Amino acid sequence: MKRMKTLIKNGLVVDPANLVQTHLNLLLEDGKIVAVTEEEPEADRVIDAAGKVVAPGFIDIHMHEDPVKDDKIQFCIFDAMLRMGVTTAVGGNCGINVYDPVKYLDLLERDGAPVNVMMFAGHQYYREAAGALDKYSPVTEEQRKMMKKGLEEALEAGCVGISYGLRYVPGTGREEFLDTASCCQKEHRLISAHVRDDEERVFGAVAEVAEAGKIFDIPVEISHIGSMAGFGQMEQLLKQVDGYRMNGMDITCDCYPYFAFSTRIGATTYDDGWLERYHCDYDACQLMEGKYKGQRCTPETFAEMRRDFPECLTVCYVMDQKDIRMAFSDPGVMLGSDGLIDNGQGHPRAAGSFPKFFADFVRDGSISLYDGIAKMTSIPAKRLGLADKGRLNVGADADVVVFDPEKIRDGATFDDPMLPPFGIDYVLIGGEIAAKDCRIVKGDLGTAIRKRS
């Protein structure tokens, strides 16, 4: 069935992929942009964007997907993504899949989704599927062969690359890491890594991942660098990554615009030595679930929850604001929410990262509107090989965000992490209105995006 024509007029079109920042009108039809013009063509529906910014739909290169129950995805974080302007999200990060990633893509294609979704094949998921359940121990030769077979099949079925959470699986040795990363060489797929260590040991951890990029000539993404080097190491880390880039490596990073990280209390992040590493006390850690929800830890509650409820989400307030700002000033760093929601609880970055970035980093002049939009559109689109997304030229997919640059801001808080943002007038996916005024209008316009050879 032919879709209606939609005209978005009078807005400031900001399209870094095409080096555009000027007032233009967009005509959308049949899921595509069919005109970018100063004229005002006829349309069935008109959106007057006077005083607003018209940008490509935002792309979240690093988030954690919703769970599956009874053969259906339980949409929650994808709803939050849509409300904050994201039209394409990438799940399966940090080595973690909540479900077989190929079957997950199948479910997305069958049922639709609030946003378009790409998936990484998670190293830890396939490690455990091969029977290697002890995260502190190395795999056997047979388990490694099973892992590689599963990863290769996932890549063939359309996963964008392989993700790693080396911090979460310390038993992963160099041989296992490089052997699995080699699966990406044939099709030049991306590896994305939550590196093995942070703080003063982050440099060696990044070098470990970069080695795979050098050996196999594959692209590398270093995940959420604010929570890896946001403790006084950011300047040196950015120089390290830039050095790799100057030597020909295809390497980029992502970061979220908050000064506290989130992980589960049973994660290896909180193994012995974490207080000394982050130069903090137990009360830097806030419990986001369970009977102590909202409370800062004491030595007693920390030990109790780590023992009895290791899946409890926490927020840890230890990152340096100056380092996060420094990260976003680097042209090789894009925005990624690292959003994770569990039963409605988690870190507000899942529902607030993109509008917060405009409110706290663009509106204060730290980053230009043009460069800020590039970090969430053209740069991740190029990184992911999405030729028709992250841009607003004729023929591109009609994924568009209309927002007020003076009013856009996050609403989510640490106490209520799912509150919607403000100042986003329209989010369109495939030329259809998916969200209006930060409320979902149609929640099934997205689908799976499979990476093809």
Coordinates of C-alpha atoms in Angstrom, one line a residue:
M1 CA 0.0 0.0 0.0
K2 CA 1.3 3.4 -0.9
R3 CA 2.1 5.6 2.1
M4 CA 1.1 9.2 2.3
K5 CA 3.4 12.0 1.5
T6 CA 4.7 14.0 4.5
L7 CA 6.3 17.4 4.2
I8 CA 8.5 18.7 7.0
K9 CA 8.9 22.5 6.4
N10 CA 10.6 25.6 7.8
G11 CA 13.0 23.6 10.0
L12 CA 16.8 24.0 10.3
V13 CA 18.0 20.9 8.6
V14 CA 21.2 19.6 10.2
D15 CA 22.7 16.8 8.1
P16 CA 26.4 16.3 8.7
A17 CA 26.7 13.4 6.3
N18 CA 25.9 15.9 3.5
L19 CA 27.6 18.9 5.1
V20 CA 24.3 20.7 5.4
Q21 CA 23.0 23.1 8.1
T22 CA 20.4 25.4 6.6
H23 CA 16.7 25.9 6.4
L24 CA 15.1 23.4 3.9
N25 CA 12.0 21.4 3.4
L26 CA 11.9 17.6 3.3
L27 CA 9.3 15.5 1.4
L28 CA 8.9 11.9 2.6
E29 CA 7.2 9.1 0.7
D30 CA 7.2 5.3 0.7
G31 CA 9.8 5.2 3.5
K32 CA 12.3 7.4 1.7
I33 CA 13.3 11.1 1.4
V34 CA 12.1 12.1 -2.1
A35 CA 12.9 15.8 -2.0
V36 CA 15.1 18.2 -0.1
T37 CA 14.2 21.6 -1.3
E38 CA 13.5 25.3 -0.7
E39 CA 10.2 24.8 -2.4
E40 CA 7.0 23.7 -0.7
P41 CA 5.6 20.7 -2.5
E42 CA 2.1 19.3 -2.0
A43 CA 1.8 16.7 0.7
D44 CA -0.9 14.7 2.6
R45 CA 0.5 15.7 5.9
V46 CA 2.5 18.8 6.8
I47 CA 4.8 19.2 9.9
D48 CA 5.7 22.8 10.5
A49 CA 9.2 22.7 12.1
A50 CA 9.6 26.5 12.3
G51 CA 12.1 27.2 15.1
K52 CA 13.0 23.5 15.3
V53 CA 16.0 21.4 14.2
V54 CA 15.3 18.6 11.7
A55 CA 18.0 15.9 11.9
P56 CA 18.5 12.3 10.8
G57 CA 17.1 9.8 13.3
F58 CA 19.6 9.2 16.1
I59 CA 21.7 6.0 16.1
D60 CA 22.6 4.4 19.4
I61 CA 25.7 2.3 18.7
H62 CA 25.9 0.8 22.2
M63 CA 22.8 -0.3 24.2
H64 CA 21.5 -3.5 25.8
E65 CA 18.4 -5.0 24.3
D66 CA 15.1 -6.0 25.9
P67 CA 14.6 -9.6 27.2
V68 CA 12.4 -12.3 25.5
K69 CA 9.6 -14.0 27.2
D70 CA 7.2 -16.6 25.7
D71 CA 8.7 -16.0 22.2
K72 CA 8.1 -12.3 22.4
I73 CA 10.4 -9.4 23.0
Q74 CA 9.3 -7.5 26.2
F75 CA 9.7 -4.0 24.9
C76 CA 10.9 -1.4 27.5
I77 CA 14.3 0.0 26.6
F78 CA 13.4 0.1 22.9
D79 CA 10.4 2.3 23.9
A80 CA 12.7 4.6 25.8
M81 CA 15.0 4.7 22.8
L82 CA 12.2 5.9 20.5
R83 CA 11.0 8.5 22.9
M84 CA 14.5 10.1 23.0
G85 CA 14.9 10.3 19.2
V86 CA 16.7 7.0 18.5
T87 CA 15.5 5.3 15.3
T88 CA 18.3 2.7 15.1
A89 CA 19.8 0.9 18.1
V90 CA 22.6 -1.7 18.3
G91 CA 22.2 -4.4 21.0
G92 CA 24.3 -7.4 22.0
N93 CA 27.1 -5.3 23.4
C94 CA 29.7 -6.1 26.1
G95 CA 29.7 -9.7 25.0
I96 CA 26.1 -10.2 26.3
N97 CA 23.0 -11.4 24.4
V98 CA 19.8 -11.9 26.3
Y99 CA 18.7 -14.4 23.7
D100 CA 20.2 -16.1 20.6
P101 CA 20.9 -13.0 18.5
V102 CA 19.9 -14.6 15.2
K103 CA 16.6 -15.6 16.7
Y104 CA 16.3 -12.2 18.2
L105 CA 16.6 -10.7 14.7
D106 CA 13.9 -13.1 13.5
L107 CA 11.5 -11.9 16.2
L108 CA 12.1 -8.3 15.2
E109 CA 11.3 -9.1 11.6
R110 CA 8.2 -11.0 12.6
D111 CA 6.7 -8.5 15.1
G112 CA 8.3 -5.2 14.3
A113 CA 9.8 -3.0 17.1
P114 CA 9.8 0.6 18.3
V115 CA 13.1 1.2 16.5
N116 CA 15.3 -0.5 14.0
V117 CA 17.7 -2.9 15.6
M118 CA 21.1 -4.3 14.7
M119 CA 22.7 -7.0 16.9
F120 CA 26.2 -8.0 17.9
A121 CA 27.0 -11.6 18.5
G122 CA 28.2 -11.6 22.1
H123 CA 31.4 -13.5 22.9
Q124 CA 30.2 -14.3 26.5
Y125 CA 26.9 -15.6 25.2
Y126 CA 28.6 -18.0 22.8
R127 CA 31.2 -18.9 25.4
E128 CA 28.5 -20.0 27.8
A129 CA 26.6 -21.8 25.1
A130 CA 29.7 -23.9 24.5
G131 CA 29.6 -25.0 28.1
A132 CA 32.2 -22.6 29.5
L133 CA 30.2 -21.3 32.5
D134 CA 33.1 -20.3 34.8
K135 CA 34.0 -16.8 33.8
Y136 CA 37.3 -17.0 35.6
S137 CA 38.6 -20.1 33.8
P138 CA 39.9 -20.6 30.3
V139 CA 38.0 -22.5 27.7
T140 CA 38.9 -26.0 26.4
E141 CA 39.9 -26.5 22.8
E142 CA 36.5 -28.1 22.1
Q143 CA 34.6 -25.2 23.6
R144 CA 36.7 -22.8 21.6
K145 CA 35.7 -24.6 18.4
M146 CA 32.1 -24.5 19.4
M147 CA 32.3 -20.8 20.1
K148 CA 33.8 -20.0 16.8
K149 CA 31.2 -22.1 14.9
G150 CA 28.4 -20.2 16.7
L151 CA 30.0 -16.8 16.1
E152 CA 30.6 -17.5 12.4
E153 CA 27.0 -18.6 11.9
A154 CA 25.7 -15.5 13.7
L155 CA 27.8 -13.2 11.4
E156 CA 26.6 -15.1 8.4
A157 CA 23.0 -14.5 9.6
G158 CA 23.5 -10.8 9.8
C159 CA 25.0 -9.8 13.1
V160 CA 27.1 -6.6 12.7
G161 CA 30.1 -8.0 14.4
I162 CA 31.4 -9.6 17.7
S163 CA 31.2 -7.8 21.0
Y164 CA 33.3 -8.6 24.0
G165 CA 33.0 -7.9 27.7
L166 CA 36.6 -8.9 28.7
R167 CA 36.1 -7.2 32.1
Y168 CA 33.2 -9.6 32.8
V169 CA 35.0 -12.8 31.6
P170 CA 38.6 -12.5 33.0
G171 CA 39.2 -16.2 32.1
T172 CA 39.4 -15.1 28.4
G173 CA 43.0 -15.3 27.4
R174 CA 44.8 -13.7 24.5
E175 CA 44.6 -16.9 22.4
E176 CA 40.8 -17.2 22.9
F177 CA 40.2 -13.5 22.2
L178 CA 42.3 -13.4 19.0
D179 CA 40.9 -16.7 17.8
T180 CA 37.3 -15.6 18.1
A181 CA 38.1 -12.1 16.8
S182 CA 39.5 -13.7 13.6
C183 CA 35.9 -14.7 12.7
C184 CA 35.4 -11.0 11.7
Q185 CA 38.3 -11.0 9.2
K186 CA 36.5 -12.6 6.2
E187 CA 33.8 -10.0 5.9
H188 CA 35.7 -7.2 7.7
R189 CA 33.2 -7.1 10.5
L190 CA 33.4 -4.9 13.6
I191 CA 34.6 -5.9 17.0
S192 CA 33.3 -3.9 20.0
A193 CA 34.8 -4.3 23.4
H194 CA 34.2 -3.4 27.0
V195 CA 37.9 -3.7 27.7
R196 CA 39.5 -5.8 30.4
D197 CA 40.5 -3.1 32.8
D198 CA 40.0 0.6 33.6
E199 CA 41.6 3.4 35.5
E200 CA 45.4 3.3 35.3
R201 CA 45.3 -0.2 33.7
V202 CA 43.0 0.9 30.8
F203 CA 45.9 1.6 28.4
G204 CA 47.1 -2.0 28.4
A205 CA 43.5 -3.2 28.1
V206 CA 42.9 -1.0 25.0
A207 CA 46.1 -2.2 23.5
E208 CA 44.9 -5.8 23.9
V209 CA 41.8 -5.1 21.8
A210 CA 43.7 -3.0 19.3
E211 CA 46.0 -5.9 18.6
A212 CA 43.1 -7.8 17.0
G213 CA 42.4 -4.8 14.8
K214 CA 46.1 -4.7 13.7
I215 CA 46.5 -8.4 13.1
F216 CA 43.3 -9.0 11.2
D217 CA 42.8 -5.5 9.7
I218 CA 39.3 -5.2 11.2
P219 CA 37.5 -2.2 12.6
V220 CA 37.5 -1.8 16.4
E221 CA 35.1 0.0 18.7
I222 CA 36.1 0.8 22.3
S223 CA 33.0 0.9 24.4
H224 CA 31.9 3.5 26.9
I225 CA 35.3 5.1 27.5
G226 CA 33.9 7.4 30.2
S227 CA 33.5 4.5 32.5
M228 CA 36.9 3.0 31.5
A229 CA 39.1 6.1 31.6
G230 CA 36.9 8.7 33.3
F231 CA 39.1 8.8 36.4
G232 CA 41.9 11.0 35.1
Q233 CA 43.2 8.9 32.2
M234 CA 41.1 10.3 29.4
E235 CA 43.7 12.6 27.8
Q236 CA 46.3 9.8 27.6
L237 CA 43.7 7.3 26.3
L238 CA 42.6 9.6 23.5
K239 CA 46.2 10.1 22.5
Q240 CA 46.7 6.4 22.5
V241 CA 43.7 5.7 20.2
D242 CA 44.6 8.6 17.9
G243 CA 48.1 7.0 17.6
Y244 CA 46.5 3.8 16.4
R245 CA 44.4 5.8 13.9
M246 CA 47.4 7.7 12.6
N247 CA 49.0 4.3 11.9
G248 CA 46.1 3.2 9.8
M249 CA 43.9 1.4 12.2
D250 CA 40.1 1.8 11.9
I251 CA 39.3 2.5 15.6
T252 CA 36.7 4.6 17.2
C253 CA 35.1 5.0 20.7
D254 CA 31.7 5.7 22.3
C255 CA 30.7 7.4 25.5
Y256 CA 27.6 8.3 27.4
P257 CA 27.0 11.8 28.9
Y258 CA 26.8 10.8 32.6
F259 CA 29.4 10.9 35.4
A260 CA 28.3 7.6 37.0
F261 CA 28.5 4.1 35.6
S262 CA 26.1 1.2 36.1
T263 CA 26.6 -2.6 36.3
R264 CA 25.3 -5.5 38.4
I265 CA 26.6 -5.9 41.9
G266 CA 27.8 -9.4 41.1
A267 CA 30.0 -8.3 38.2
T268 CA 33.7 -8.6 38.3
T269 CA 33.9 -4.8 38.4
Y270 CA 33.2 -5.2 42.1
D271 CA 35.7 -7.9 42.8
D272 CA 38.3 -7.3 45.6
G273 CA 40.2 -4.1 45.1
W274 CA 37.4 -2.0 43.6
L275 CA 37.5 0.6 46.4
E276 CA 41.2 1.2 46.0
R277 CA 40.9 1.3 42.2
Y278 CA 38.2 3.9 42.2
H279 CA 39.5 5.8 45.3
C280 CA 36.1 5.6 46.9
D281 CA 34.1 4.1 49.7
Y282 CA 31.1 1.8 49.7
D283 CA 28.6 4.6 49.6
A284 CA 29.7 5.5 46.0
C285 CA 27.6 2.5 45.0
Q286 CA 23.8 2.9 44.9
L287 CA 21.5 -0.1 44.8
M288 CA 18.8 0.3 42.1
E289 CA 16.7 -2.9 42.9
G290 CA 15.7 -5.1 45.8
K291 CA 15.0 -4.3 49.4
Y292 CA 17.6 -1.6 49.6
K293 CA 16.5 0.1 46.4
G294 CA 17.7 3.7 46.2
Q295 CA 20.1 3.3 49.1
R296 CA 23.9 3.8 49.1
C297 CA 25.8 0.7 50.1
T298 CA 27.4 0.1 53.4
P299 CA 30.0 -2.7 53.8
E300 CA 27.2 -4.9 55.2
T301 CA 24.6 -4.3 52.5
F302 CA 27.2 -4.5 49.7
A303 CA 28.3 -8.0 50.9
E304 CA 24.7 -9.1 51.5
M305 CA 23.4 -8.1 48.0
R306 CA 26.5 -9.4 46.2
R307 CA 25.9 -12.7 47.9
D308 CA 22.1 -13.0 47.7
F309 CA 21.2 -10.8 44.7
P310 CA 24.2 -10.7 42.3
E311 CA 21.9 -9.5 39.4
C312 CA 21.0 -6.3 41.3
L313 CA 21.7 -3.3 39.2
T314 CA 23.9 -0.6 40.8
V315 CA 25.0 2.9 39.9
C316 CA 28.5 3.9 41.0
Y317 CA 29.3 7.6 41.3
V318 CA 33.1 7.8 40.6
M319 CA 33.7 9.4 37.2
D320 CA 35.4 12.7 36.5
Q321 CA 33.2 15.3 34.7
K322 CA 36.2 16.9 33.0
D323 CA 37.2 13.5 31.5
I324 CA 33.7 13.0 30.0
R325 CA 33.7 16.4 28.4
M326 CA 37.2 15.8 27.0
A327 CA 36.0 12.5 25.5
F328 CA 33.1 14.2 23.6
S329 CA 35.4 16.9 22.3
D330 CA 37.3 14.2 20.3
P331 CA 36.0 13.7 16.8
G332 CA 36.6 10.0 17.0
V333 CA 34.1 9.6 19.9
M334 CA 30.4 9.1 19.3
L335 CA 27.5 8.9 21.6
G336 CA 26.3 5.5 22.9
S337 CA 23.9 5.2 25.8
D338 CA 25.0 1.9 27.2
G339 CA 21.4 1.8 28.3
L340 CA 20.3 -1.2 30.4
I341 CA 16.9 -1.6 32.0
D342 CA 15.8 -4.5 34.1
N343 CA 12.2 -4.6 35.2
G344 CA 11.9 -0.9 34.8
Q345 CA 15.1 -0.2 36.9
G346 CA 18.5 0.9 35.9
H347 CA 20.6 3.9 34.9
P348 CA 18.8 7.0 33.5
R349 CA 21.2 6.9 30.5
A350 CA 18.8 4.3 28.9
A351 CA 16.0 6.9 28.6
G352 CA 18.0 10.2 28.7
S353 CA 21.4 10.0 27.0
F354 CA 20.6 11.7 23.7
P355 CA 18.5 14.7 25.0
K356 CA 20.9 15.1 28.0
F357 CA 23.8 15.4 25.5
F358 CA 22.1 18.4 23.9
A359 CA 21.1 19.9 27.2
D360 CA 24.5 19.6 28.9
F361 CA 27.1 19.5 26.2
V362 CA 25.6 21.4 23.1
R363 CA 23.5 24.1 24.7
D364 CA 26.4 25.2 26.9
G365 CA 28.6 25.6 23.9
S366 CA 31.0 22.8 24.6
I367 CA 30.1 21.1 21.3
S368 CA 28.5 22.6 18.3
L369 CA 25.0 21.5 17.2
Y370 CA 26.4 20.3 14.0
D371 CA 29.2 18.2 15.6
G372 CA 26.9 16.9 18.3
I373 CA 24.4 15.6 15.7
A374 CA 27.2 14.0 13.7
K375 CA 28.2 12.0 16.8
M376 CA 24.7 10.3 16.8
T377 CA 24.0 10.2 13.0
S378 CA 26.6 10.3 10.3
I379 CA 29.5 8.9 12.3
P380 CA 27.8 5.8 13.7
A381 CA 26.0 5.2 10.4
K382 CA 29.4 5.1 8.7
R383 CA 30.8 2.9 11.4
L384 CA 28.0 0.4 11.0
G385 CA 27.9 0.5 7.2
L386 CA 24.4 2.0 7.1
A387 CA 24.4 3.7 3.7
D388 CA 20.8 4.9 3.9
K389 CA 20.6 6.0 7.5
G390 CA 22.1 8.9 9.5
R391 CA 21.6 11.3 6.5
L392 CA 18.8 13.3 4.9
N393 CA 19.6 13.3 1.2
V394 CA 17.2 12.1 -1.5
G395 CA 17.0 8.3 -1.5
A396 CA 17.9 8.0 2.2
D397 CA 15.6 6.2 4.6
A398 CA 13.0 8.6 6.0
D399 CA 14.1 8.3 9.7
V400 CA 13.9 11.8 11.0
V401 CA 13.9 13.7 14.3
V402 CA 12.3 17.1 14.9
F403 CA 13.3 18.8 18.2
D404 CA 13.5 22.2 19.9
P405 CA 17.2 23.0 20.4
E406 CA 16.3 25.2 23.4
K407 CA 14.0 22.8 25.2
I408 CA 15.4 19.4 24.5
R409 CA 16.5 17.8 27.8
D410 CA 16.4 14.5 29.7
G411 CA 13.7 13.7 32.1
A412 CA 15.0 10.4 33.5
T413 CA 16.6 10.4 36.9
F414 CA 18.5 8.0 39.1
D415 CA 15.3 7.6 41.2
D416 CA 13.0 7.2 38.2
P417 CA 15.2 6.1 35.2
M418 CA 12.3 5.6 32.7
L419 CA 10.9 9.1 32.7
P420 CA 10.5 10.5 29.2
P421 CA 12.5 13.5 27.9
F422 CA 11.3 16.9 26.8
G423 CA 11.5 19.0 23.6
I424 CA 11.4 16.3 21.0
D425 CA 8.4 17.1 18.7
Y426 CA 8.4 14.2 16.3
V427 CA 10.3 11.0 15.6
L428 CA 9.6 9.4 12.2
I429 CA 10.7 6.0 11.1
G430 CA 10.3 5.1 7.4
G431 CA 8.4 8.4 6.9
E432 CA 5.7 7.4 9.5
I433 CA 5.2 9.2 12.8
A434 CA 6.5 6.8 15.5
A435 CA 6.5 9.3 18.4
K436 CA 5.1 12.8 19.0
D437 CA 5.9 15.1 21.9
C438 CA 8.0 12.2 23.5
R439 CA 5.0 9.9 23.5
I440 CA 4.9 6.8 21.3
V441 CA 2.3 6.9 18.5
K442 CA 3.1 3.7 16.7
G443 CA 5.5 1.2 18.3
D444 CA 6.1 -1.3 15.6
L445 CA 7.7 0.7 12.7
G446 CA 11.2 -0.7 13.4
T447 CA 12.6 -4.0 12.2
A448 CA 15.8 -6.0 12.2
I449 CA 18.7 -4.7 10.2
R450 CA 21.0 -7.5 9.1
K451 CA 24.5 -6.9 8.0
R452 CA 25.1 -8.5 4.6
S453 CA 28.2 -9.5 2.8

